[in-house]
mmCIF file of C-alpha atoms (C1' of nucleotides) in Angstrom:
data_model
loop_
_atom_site.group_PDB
_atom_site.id
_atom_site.type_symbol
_atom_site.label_atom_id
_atom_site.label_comp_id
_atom_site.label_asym_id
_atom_site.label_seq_id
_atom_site.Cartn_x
_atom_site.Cartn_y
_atom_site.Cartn_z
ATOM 1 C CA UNK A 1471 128.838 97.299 87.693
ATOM 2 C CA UNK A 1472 128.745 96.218 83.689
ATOM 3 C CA UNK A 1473 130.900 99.370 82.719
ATOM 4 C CA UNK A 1474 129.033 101.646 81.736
ATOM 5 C CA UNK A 1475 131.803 103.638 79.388
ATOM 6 C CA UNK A 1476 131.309 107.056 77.834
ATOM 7 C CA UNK A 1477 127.404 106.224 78.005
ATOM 8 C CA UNK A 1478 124.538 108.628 79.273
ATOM 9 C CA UNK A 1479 122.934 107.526 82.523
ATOM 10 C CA UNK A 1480 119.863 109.867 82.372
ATOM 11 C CA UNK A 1481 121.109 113.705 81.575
ATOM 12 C CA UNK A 1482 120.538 114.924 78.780
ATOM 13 C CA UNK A 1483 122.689 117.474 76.989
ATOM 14 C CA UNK A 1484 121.355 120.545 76.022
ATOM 15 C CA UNK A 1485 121.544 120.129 72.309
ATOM 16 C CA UNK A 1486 119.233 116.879 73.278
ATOM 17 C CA UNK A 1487 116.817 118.807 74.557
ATOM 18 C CA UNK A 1488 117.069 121.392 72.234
ATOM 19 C CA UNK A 1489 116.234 118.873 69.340
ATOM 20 C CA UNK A 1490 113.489 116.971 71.457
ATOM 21 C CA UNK A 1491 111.752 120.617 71.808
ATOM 22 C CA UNK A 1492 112.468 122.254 68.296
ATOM 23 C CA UNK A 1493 114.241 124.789 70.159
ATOM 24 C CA UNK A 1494 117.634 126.685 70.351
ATOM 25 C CA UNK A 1495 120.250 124.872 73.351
ATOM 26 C CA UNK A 1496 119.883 128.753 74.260
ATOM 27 C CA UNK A 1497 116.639 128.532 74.701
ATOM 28 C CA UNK A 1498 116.416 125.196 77.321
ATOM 29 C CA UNK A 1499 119.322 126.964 79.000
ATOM 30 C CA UNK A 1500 116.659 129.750 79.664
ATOM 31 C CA UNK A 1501 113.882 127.361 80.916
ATOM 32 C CA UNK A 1502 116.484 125.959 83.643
ATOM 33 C CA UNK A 1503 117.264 129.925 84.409
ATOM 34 C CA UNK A 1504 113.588 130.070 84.731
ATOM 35 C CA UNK A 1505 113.400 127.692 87.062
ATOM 36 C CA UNK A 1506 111.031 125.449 84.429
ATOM 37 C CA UNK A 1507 113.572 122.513 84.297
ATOM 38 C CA UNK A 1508 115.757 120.756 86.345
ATOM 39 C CA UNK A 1509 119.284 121.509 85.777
ATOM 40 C CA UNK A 1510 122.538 119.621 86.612
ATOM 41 C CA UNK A 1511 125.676 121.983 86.686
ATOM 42 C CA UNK A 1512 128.941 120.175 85.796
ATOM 43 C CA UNK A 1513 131.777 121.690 88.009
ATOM 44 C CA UNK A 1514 132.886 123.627 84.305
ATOM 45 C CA UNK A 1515 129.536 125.900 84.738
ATOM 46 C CA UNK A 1516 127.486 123.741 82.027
ATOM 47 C CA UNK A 1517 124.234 122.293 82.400
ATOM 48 C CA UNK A 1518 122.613 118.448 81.824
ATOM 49 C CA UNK A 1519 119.160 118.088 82.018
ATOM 50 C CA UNK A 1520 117.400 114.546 83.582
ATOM 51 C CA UNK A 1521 115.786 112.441 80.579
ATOM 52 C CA UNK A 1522 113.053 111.896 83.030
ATOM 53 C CA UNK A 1523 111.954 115.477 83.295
ATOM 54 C CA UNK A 1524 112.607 116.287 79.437
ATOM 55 C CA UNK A 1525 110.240 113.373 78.585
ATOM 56 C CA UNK A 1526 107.738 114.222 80.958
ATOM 57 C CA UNK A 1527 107.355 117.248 79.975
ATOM 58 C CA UNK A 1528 107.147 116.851 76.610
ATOM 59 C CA UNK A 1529 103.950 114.668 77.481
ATOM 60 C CA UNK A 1530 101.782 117.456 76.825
ATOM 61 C CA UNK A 1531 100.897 116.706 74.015
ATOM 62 C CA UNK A 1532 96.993 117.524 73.040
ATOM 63 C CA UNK A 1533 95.669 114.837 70.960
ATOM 64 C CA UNK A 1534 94.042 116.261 67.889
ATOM 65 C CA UNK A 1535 90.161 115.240 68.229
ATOM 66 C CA UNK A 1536 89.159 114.132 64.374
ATOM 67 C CA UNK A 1537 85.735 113.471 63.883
ATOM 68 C CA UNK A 1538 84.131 112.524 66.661
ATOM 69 C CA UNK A 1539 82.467 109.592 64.519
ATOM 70 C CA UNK A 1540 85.086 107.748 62.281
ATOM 71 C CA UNK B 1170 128.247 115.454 69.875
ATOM 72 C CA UNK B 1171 126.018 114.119 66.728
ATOM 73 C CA UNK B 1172 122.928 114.118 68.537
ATOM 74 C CA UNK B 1173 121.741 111.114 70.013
ATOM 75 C CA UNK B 1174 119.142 109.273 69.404
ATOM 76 C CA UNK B 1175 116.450 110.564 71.829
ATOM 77 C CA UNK B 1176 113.387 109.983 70.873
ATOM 78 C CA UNK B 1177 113.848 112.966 68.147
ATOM 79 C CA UNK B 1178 110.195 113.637 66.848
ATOM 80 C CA UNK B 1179 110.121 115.947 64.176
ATOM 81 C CA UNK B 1180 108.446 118.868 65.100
ATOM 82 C CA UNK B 1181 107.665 122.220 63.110
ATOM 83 C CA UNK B 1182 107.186 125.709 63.679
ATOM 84 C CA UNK B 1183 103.860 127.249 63.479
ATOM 85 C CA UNK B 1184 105.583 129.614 60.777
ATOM 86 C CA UNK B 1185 106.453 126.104 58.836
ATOM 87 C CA UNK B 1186 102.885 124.824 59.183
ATOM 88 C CA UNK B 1187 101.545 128.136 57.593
ATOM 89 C CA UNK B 1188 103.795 128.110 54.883
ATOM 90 C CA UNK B 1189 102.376 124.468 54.346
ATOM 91 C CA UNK B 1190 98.957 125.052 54.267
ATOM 92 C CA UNK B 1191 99.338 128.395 52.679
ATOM 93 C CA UNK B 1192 97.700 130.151 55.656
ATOM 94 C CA UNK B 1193 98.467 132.429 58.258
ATOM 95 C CA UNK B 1194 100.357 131.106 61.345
ATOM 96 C CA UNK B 1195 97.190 132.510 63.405
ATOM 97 C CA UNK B 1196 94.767 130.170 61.139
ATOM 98 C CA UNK B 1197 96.965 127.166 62.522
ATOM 99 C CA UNK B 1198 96.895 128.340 66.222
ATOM 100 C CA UNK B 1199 92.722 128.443 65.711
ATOM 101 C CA UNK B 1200 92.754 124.860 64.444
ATOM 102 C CA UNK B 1201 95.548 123.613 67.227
ATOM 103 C CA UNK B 1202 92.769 125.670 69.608
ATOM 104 C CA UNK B 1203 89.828 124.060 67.972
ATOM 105 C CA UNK B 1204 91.300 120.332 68.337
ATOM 106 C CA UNK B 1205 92.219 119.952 64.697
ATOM 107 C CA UNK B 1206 95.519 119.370 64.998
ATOM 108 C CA UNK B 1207 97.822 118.265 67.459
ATOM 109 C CA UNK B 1208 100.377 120.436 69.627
ATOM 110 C CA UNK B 1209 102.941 120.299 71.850
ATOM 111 C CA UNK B 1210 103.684 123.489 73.922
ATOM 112 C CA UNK B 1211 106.981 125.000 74.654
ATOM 113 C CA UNK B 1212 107.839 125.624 78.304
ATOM 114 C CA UNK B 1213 107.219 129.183 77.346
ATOM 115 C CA UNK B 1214 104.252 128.480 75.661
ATOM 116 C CA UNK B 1215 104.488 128.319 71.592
ATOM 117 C CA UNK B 1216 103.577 125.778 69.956
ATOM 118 C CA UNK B 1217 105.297 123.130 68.226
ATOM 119 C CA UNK B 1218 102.992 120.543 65.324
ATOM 120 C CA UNK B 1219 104.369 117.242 64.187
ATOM 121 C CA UNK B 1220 105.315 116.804 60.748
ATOM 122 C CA UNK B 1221 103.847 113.477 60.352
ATOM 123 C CA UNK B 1222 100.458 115.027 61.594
ATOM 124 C CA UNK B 1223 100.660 117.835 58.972
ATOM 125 C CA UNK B 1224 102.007 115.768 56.142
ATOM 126 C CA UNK B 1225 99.108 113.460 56.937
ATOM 127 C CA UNK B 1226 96.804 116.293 56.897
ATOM 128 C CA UNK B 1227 98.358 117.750 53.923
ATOM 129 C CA UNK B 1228 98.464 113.989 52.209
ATOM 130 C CA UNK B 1229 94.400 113.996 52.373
ATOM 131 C CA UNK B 1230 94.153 116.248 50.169
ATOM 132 C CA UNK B 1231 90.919 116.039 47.307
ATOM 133 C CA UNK B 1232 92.070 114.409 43.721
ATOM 134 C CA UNK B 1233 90.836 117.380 41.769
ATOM 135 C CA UNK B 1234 87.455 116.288 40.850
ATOM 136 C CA UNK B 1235 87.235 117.172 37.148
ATOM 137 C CA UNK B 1236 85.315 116.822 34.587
ATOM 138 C CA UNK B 1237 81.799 115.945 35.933
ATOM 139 C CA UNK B 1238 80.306 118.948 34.422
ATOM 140 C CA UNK B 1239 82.865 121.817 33.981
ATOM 141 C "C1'" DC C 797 149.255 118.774 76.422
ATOM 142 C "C1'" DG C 798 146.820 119.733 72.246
ATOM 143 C "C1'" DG C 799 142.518 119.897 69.390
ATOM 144 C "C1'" DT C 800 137.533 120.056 67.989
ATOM 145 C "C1'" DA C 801 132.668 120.525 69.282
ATOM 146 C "C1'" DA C 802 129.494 122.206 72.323
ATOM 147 C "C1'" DT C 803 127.892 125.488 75.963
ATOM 148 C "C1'" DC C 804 128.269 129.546 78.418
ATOM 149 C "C1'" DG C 805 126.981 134.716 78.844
ATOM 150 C "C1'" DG C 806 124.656 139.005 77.180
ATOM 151 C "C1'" DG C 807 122.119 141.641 73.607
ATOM 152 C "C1'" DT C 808 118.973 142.463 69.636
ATOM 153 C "C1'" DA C 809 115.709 141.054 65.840
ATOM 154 C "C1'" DA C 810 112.103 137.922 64.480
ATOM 155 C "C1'" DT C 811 108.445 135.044 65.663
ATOM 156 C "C1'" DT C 812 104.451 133.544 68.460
ATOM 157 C "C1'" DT C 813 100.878 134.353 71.688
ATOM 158 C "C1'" DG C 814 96.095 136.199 72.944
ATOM 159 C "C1'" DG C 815 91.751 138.597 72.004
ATOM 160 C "C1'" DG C 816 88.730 141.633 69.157
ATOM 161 C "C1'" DC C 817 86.970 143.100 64.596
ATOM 162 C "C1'" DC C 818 85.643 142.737 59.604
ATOM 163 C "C1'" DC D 351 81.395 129.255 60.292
ATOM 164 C "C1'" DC D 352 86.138 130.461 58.702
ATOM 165 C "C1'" DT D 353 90.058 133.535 57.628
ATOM 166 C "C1'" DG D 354 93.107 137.764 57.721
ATOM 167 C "C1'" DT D 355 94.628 141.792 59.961
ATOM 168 C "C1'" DC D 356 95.078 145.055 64.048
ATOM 169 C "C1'" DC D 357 97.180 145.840 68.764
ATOM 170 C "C1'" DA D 358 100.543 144.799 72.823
ATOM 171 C "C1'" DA D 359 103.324 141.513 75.429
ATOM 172 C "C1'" DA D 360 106.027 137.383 75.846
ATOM 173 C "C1'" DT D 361 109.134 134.034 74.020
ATOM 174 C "C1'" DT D 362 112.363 132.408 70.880
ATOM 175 C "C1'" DA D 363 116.384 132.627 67.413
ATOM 176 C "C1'" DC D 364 120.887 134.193 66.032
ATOM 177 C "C1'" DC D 365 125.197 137.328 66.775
ATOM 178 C "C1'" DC D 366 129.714 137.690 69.218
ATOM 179 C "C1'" DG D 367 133.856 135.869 72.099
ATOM 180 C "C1'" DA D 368 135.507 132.781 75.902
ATOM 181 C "C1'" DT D 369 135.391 128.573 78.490
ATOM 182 C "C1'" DT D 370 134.385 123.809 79.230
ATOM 183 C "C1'" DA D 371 133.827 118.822 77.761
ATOM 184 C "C1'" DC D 372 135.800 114.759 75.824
#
DNA sequence: CGGTAATCGGGTAATTTGGGCC
DNA sequence: CCTGTCCAAATTACCCGATTAC
């Protein structure tokens, strides 16, 4: 194992997520109460979300369809 | 925590796009709807635009065409 | 152990959504 | 064809104090 210090593996804090969505951290908090994300609970109560998930998800994007001719 | 560097793509409110385009936010849900501009959806279902798509939009705008005949 | 920043929890106001009409 | 306003419902944003993370 290379040491992997204070580095992320592949959670995501919820200020992350918050920022990837343009959201509150309140907000994501309620998508994981929602069942809508995955959420990691540390053993303080607080949640980490999986970079995987956050990134998939946000892979909804809908292209914008210009003219169809360019 | 600073953030980190996650893929942050700035992303604005429908409220912000309105203000933009000096429209109503419902004018820029019809042209998200109509496949004029691109838009990523919330897990609860609003809508977030990228800036770079609106400032590109916005950025095309027409020269003022004077004089021809005025 | 002590300190700062973030997150937690609940509650309320503002915004956004969707469709129909002019 | 496009935009602005109406309605009702859903979702999101910000307030507080307390705890957790590093």
């Amino acid at each position: 194992m290379v040491t992997r210090p204070t580095e992320t593996e592949s959670l995501l804090t919820p200020a992350e997520v918050a920022a990837m969505f343009r959201v509150d951290p309140k907000t994501v908090t309620r998508w994981a109460k929602a069942g809508k994300l995955s959420a990691i609970r540390t053993l303080g109560g607080h949640r980490r979300y999986r970079e995987s998930e956050v990134t998939e998800l946000l892979g909804g994007t809908i292209p914008a369809q210009r003219g169809a001719r360019d």
